[in-house]
PDB file of C-alpha atoms in Angstrom:
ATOM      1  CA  UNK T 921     148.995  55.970 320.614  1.00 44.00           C
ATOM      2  CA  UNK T 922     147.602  52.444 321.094  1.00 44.00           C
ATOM      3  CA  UNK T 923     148.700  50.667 323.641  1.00 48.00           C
ATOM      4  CA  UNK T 924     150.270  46.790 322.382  1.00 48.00           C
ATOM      5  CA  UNK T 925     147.121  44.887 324.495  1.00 47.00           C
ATOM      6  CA  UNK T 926     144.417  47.159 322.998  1.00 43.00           C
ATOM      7  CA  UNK T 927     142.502  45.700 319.486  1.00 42.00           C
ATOM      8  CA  UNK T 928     144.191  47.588 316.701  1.00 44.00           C
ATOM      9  CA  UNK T 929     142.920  47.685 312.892  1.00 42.00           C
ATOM     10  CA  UNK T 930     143.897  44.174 311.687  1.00 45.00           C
ATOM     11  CA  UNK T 931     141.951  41.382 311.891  1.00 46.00           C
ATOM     12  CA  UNK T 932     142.923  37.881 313.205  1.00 58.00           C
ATOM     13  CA  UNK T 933     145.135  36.125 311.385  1.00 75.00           C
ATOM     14  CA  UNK T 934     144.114  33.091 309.221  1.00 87.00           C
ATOM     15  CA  UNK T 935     145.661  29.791 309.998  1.00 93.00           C
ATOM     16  CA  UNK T 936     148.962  29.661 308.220  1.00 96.00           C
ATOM     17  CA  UNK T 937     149.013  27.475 305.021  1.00 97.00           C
ATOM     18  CA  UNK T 938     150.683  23.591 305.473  1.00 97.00           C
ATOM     19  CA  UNK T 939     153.317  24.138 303.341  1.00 97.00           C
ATOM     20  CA  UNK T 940     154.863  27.320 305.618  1.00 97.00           C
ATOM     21  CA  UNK T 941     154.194  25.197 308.512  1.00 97.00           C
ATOM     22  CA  UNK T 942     156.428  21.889 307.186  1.00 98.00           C
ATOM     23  CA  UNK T 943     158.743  24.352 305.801  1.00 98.00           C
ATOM     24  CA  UNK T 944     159.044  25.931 309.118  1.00 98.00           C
ATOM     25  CA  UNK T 945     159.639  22.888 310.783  1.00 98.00           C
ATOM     26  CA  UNK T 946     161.727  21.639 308.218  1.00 98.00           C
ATOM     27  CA  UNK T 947     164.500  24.631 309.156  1.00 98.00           C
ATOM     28  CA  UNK T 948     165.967  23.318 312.361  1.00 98.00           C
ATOM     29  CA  UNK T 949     166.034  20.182 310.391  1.00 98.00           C
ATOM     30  CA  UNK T 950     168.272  21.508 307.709  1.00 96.00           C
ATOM     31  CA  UNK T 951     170.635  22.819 310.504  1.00 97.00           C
ATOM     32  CA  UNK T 952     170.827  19.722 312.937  1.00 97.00           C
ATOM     33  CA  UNK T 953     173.585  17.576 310.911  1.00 96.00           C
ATOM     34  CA  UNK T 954     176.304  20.673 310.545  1.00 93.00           C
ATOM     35  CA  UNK T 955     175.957  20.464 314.358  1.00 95.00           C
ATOM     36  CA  UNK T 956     176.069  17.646 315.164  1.00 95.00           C
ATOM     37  CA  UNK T 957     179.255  16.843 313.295  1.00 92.00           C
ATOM     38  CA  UNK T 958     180.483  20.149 315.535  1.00 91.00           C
ATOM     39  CA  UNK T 959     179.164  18.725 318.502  1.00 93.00           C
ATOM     40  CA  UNK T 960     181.094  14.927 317.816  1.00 91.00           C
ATOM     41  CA  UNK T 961     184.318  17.330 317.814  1.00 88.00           C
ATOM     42  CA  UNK T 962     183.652  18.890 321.066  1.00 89.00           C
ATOM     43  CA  UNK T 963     183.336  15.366 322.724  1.00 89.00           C
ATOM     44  CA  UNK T 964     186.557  14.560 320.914  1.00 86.00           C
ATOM     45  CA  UNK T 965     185.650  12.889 317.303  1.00 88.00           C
ATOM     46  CA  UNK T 966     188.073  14.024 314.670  1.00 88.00           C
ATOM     47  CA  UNK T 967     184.672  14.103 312.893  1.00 87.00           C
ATOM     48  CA  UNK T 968     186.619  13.782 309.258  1.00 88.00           C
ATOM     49  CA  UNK T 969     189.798  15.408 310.479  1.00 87.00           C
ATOM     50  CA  UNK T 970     193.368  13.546 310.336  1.00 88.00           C
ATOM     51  CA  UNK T 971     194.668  13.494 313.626  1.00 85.00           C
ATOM     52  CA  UNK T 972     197.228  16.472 313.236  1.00 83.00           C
ATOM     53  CA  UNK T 973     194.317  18.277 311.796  1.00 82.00           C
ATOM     54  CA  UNK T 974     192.602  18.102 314.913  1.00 82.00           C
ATOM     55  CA  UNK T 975     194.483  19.127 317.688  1.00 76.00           C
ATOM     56  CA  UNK T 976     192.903  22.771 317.192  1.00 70.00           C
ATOM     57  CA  UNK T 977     189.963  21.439 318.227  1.00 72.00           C
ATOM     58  CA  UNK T 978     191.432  20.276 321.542  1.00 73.00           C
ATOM     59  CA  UNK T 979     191.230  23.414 323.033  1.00 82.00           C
ATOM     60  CA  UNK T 980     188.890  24.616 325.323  1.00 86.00           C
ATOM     61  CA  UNK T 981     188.388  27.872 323.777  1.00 89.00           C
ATOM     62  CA  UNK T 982     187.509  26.130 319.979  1.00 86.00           C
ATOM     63  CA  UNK T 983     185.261  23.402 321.866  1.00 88.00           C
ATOM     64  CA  UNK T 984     183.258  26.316 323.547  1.00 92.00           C
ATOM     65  CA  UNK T 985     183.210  28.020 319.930  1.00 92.00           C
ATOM     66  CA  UNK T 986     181.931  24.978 318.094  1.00 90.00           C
ATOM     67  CA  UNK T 987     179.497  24.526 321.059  1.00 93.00           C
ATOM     68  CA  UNK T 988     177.836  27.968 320.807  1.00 95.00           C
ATOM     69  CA  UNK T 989     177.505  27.893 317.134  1.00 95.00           C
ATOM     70  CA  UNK T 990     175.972  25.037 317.029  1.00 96.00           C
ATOM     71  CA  UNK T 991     173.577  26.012 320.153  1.00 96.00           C
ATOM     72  CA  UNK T 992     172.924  29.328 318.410  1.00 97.00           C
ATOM     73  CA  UNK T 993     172.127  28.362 314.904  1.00 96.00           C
ATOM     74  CA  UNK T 994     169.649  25.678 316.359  1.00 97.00           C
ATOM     75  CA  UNK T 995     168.115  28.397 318.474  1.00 96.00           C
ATOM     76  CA  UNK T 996     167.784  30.787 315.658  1.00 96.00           C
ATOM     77  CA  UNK T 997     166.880  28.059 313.412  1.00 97.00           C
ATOM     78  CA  UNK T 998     163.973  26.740 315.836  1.00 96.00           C
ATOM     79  CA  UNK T 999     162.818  30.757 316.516  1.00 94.00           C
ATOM     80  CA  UNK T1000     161.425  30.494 312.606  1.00 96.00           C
ATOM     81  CA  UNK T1001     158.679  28.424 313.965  1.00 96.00           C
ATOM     82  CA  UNK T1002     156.950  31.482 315.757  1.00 94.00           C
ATOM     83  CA  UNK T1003     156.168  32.280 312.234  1.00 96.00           C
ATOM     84  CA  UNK T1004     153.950  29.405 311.913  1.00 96.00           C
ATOM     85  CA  UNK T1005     153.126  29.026 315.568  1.00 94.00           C
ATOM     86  CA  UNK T1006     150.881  31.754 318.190  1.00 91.00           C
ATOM     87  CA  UNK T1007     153.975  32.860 320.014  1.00 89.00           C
ATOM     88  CA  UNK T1008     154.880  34.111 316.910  1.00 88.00           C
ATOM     89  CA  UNK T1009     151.896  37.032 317.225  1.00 88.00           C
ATOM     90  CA  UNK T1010     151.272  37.337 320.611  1.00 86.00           C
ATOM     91  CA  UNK T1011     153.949  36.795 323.505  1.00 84.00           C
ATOM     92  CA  UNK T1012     153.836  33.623 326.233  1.00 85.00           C
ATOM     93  CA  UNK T1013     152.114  35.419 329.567  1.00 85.00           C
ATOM     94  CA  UNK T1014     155.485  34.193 331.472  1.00 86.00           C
ATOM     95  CA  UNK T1015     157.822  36.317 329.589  1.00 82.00           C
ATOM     96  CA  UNK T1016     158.443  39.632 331.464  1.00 86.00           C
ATOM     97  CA  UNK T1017     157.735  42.632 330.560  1.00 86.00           C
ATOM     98  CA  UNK T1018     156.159  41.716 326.865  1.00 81.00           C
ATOM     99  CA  UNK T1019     154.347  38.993 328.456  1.00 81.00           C
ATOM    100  CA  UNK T1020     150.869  38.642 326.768  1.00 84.00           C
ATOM    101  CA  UNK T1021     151.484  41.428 324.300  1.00 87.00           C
ATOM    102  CA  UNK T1022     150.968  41.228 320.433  1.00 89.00           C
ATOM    103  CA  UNK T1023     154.060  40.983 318.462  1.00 89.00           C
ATOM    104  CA  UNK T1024     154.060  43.896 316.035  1.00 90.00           C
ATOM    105  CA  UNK T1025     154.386  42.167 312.645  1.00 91.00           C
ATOM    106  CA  UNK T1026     157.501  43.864 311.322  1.00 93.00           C
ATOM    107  CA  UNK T1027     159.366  42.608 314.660  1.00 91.00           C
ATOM    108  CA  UNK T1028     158.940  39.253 313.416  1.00 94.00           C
ATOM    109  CA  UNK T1029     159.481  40.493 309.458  1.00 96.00           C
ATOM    110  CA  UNK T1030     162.302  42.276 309.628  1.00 97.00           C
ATOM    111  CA  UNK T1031     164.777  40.459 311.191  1.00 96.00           C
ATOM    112  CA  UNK T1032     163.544  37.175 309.542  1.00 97.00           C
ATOM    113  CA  UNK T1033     163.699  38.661 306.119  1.00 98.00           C
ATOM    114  CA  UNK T1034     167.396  40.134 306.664  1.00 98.00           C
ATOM    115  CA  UNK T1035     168.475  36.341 308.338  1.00 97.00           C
ATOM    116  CA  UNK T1036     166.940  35.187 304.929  1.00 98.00           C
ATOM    117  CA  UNK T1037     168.688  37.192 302.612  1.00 97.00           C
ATOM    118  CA  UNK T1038     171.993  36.665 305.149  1.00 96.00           C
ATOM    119  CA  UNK T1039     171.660  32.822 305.013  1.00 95.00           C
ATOM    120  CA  UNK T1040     170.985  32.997 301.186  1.00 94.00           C
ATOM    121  CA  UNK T1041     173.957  35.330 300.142  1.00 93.00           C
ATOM    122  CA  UNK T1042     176.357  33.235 302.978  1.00 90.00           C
ATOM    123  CA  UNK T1043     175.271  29.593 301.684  1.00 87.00           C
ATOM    124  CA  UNK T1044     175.072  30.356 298.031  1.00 82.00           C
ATOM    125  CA  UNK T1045     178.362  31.556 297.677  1.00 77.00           C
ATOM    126  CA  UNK T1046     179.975  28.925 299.512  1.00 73.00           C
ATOM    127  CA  UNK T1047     181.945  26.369 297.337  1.00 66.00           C
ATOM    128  CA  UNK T1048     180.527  23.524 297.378  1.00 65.00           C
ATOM    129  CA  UNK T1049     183.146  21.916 300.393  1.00 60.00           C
ATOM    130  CA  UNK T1050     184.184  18.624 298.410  1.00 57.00           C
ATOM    131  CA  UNK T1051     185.236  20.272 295.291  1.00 65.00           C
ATOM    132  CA  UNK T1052     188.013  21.935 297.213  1.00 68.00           C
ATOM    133  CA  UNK T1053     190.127  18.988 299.483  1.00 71.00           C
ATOM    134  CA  UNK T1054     190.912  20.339 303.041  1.00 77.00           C
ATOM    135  CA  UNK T1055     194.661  19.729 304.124  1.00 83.00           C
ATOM    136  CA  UNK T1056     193.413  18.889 307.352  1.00 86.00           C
ATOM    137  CA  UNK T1057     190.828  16.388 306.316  1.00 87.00           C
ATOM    138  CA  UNK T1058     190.508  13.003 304.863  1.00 89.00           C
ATOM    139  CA  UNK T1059     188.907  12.923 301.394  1.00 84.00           C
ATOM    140  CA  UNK T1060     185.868  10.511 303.101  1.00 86.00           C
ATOM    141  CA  UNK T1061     185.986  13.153 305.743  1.00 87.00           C
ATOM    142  CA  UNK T1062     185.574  16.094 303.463  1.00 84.00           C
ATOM    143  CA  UNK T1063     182.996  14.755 301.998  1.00 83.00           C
ATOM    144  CA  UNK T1064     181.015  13.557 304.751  1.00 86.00           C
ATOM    145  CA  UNK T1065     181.366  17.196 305.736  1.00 85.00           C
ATOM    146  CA  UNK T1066     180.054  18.376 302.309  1.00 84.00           C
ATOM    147  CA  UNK T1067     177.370  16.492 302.483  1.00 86.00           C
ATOM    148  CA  UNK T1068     176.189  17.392 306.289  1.00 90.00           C
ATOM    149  CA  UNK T1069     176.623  21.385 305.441  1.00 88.00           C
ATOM    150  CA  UNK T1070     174.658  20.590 301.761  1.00 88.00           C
ATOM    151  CA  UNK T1071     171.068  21.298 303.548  1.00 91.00           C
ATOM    152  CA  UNK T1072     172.209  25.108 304.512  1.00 93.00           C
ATOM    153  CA  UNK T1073     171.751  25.562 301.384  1.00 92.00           C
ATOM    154  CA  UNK T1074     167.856  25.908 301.884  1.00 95.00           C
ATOM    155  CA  UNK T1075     167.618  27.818 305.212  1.00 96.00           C
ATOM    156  CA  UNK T1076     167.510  31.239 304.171  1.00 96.00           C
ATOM    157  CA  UNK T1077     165.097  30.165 301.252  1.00 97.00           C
ATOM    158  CA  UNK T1078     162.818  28.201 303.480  1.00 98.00           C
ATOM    159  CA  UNK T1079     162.809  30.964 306.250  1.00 98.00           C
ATOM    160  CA  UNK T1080     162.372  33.499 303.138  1.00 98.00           C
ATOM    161  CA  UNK T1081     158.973  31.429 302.362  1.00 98.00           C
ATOM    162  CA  UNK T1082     157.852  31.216 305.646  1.00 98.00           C
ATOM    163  CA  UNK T1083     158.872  34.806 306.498  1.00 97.00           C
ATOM    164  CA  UNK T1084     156.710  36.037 303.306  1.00 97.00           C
ATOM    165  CA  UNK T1085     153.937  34.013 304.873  1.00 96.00           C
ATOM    166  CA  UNK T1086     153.255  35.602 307.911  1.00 96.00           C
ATOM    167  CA  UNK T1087     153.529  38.917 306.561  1.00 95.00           C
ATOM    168  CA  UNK T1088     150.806  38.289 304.346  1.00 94.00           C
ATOM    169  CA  UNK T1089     149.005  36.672 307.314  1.00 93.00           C
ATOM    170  CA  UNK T1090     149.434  39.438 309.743  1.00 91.00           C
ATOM    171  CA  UNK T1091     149.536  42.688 307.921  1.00 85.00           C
ATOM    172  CA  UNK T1092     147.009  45.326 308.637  1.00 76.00           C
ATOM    173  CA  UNK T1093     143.498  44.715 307.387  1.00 66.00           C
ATOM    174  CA  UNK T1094     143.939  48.325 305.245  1.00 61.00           C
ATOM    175  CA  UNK T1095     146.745  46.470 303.441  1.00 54.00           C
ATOM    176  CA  UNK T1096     145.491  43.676 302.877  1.00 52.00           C
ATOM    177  CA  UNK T1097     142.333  45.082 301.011  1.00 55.00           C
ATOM    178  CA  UNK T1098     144.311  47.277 298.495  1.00 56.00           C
ATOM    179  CA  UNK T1099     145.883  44.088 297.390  1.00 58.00           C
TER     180      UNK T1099
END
């Protein structure tokens, strides 16, 4: 068995195209407003909410909540630029253990393809937030909201396009001359 450092039977990638590479950047783009409007909440901006409809949100335990998601989904959001980006095939030296090491293309695939399909099936079924008012919200606030969560809409598509592109970058040379 090959070791991860050794050559293997694929060639060097080619240069991914500029459309993967704006779409790639474009992801973490689509997911800033959504939040940001969380993040106004956890530094105490009803953010669209009436006032009785926020005290949830004064808790410690919701402000940690709408501070992780919005960490995480920026994280996972900015990861899809290892798609377009070297780290994306072959590991930073500094990281332990991997450090230095090819990625194995279906690493990368896989779990981009299923966050894809994920954020596609999540976002697309999602009623559209205006067309059903919020108790807890003021109609300018509910909208405002609709309008900041619109962009979601694209993030599994985008990371599907960009996903699709560096598997057809980095697949094996003995698959890429049967197609």
């Amino acid at each position: 068995m090959r070791s991860p450092k050794e050559p293997s039977d694929r060639t060097a990638s080619s240069p991914p195209p500029r459309w993967a590479v704006r779409s790639a950047r474009l992801i973490p783009l689509v997911v800033l407003p959504t939040g940001l409007w969380r993040l106004a909440m956890v530094c105490g901006f009803p953010s669209g909410y009436t006032k009785a409809g926020f005290v949830p949100f004064e808790t410690p335990g919701a402000k940690v909540w709408m501070l992780a998601l919005s960490v995480v989904c920026e994280v996972l959001a900015l990861l899809s630029l290892g798609l377009v980006r070297p780290w994306g095939e072959t590991s930073p030296r500094w990281l332990p253990v991997v450090g230095g090491r090819r990625v194995r293309p279906l690493a990368a695939v896989i779990p981009a393809a299923v966050g894809a399909l994920a954020l596609t099936a999540i976002w697309a079924a999602m009623p559209w937030w205006w067309a059903y008012p919020h108790p807890d919200m003021t109609s300018a606030g509910s909208l405002v909201v609709g309008v900041l969560y619109q962009p979601l809409v694209l993030w599994g598509p985008l990371l599907g396009a960009v996903t699709l592109s560096y598997y057809r970058r980095t697949r094996p040379r003995r698959l890429r001359a049967a197609h």
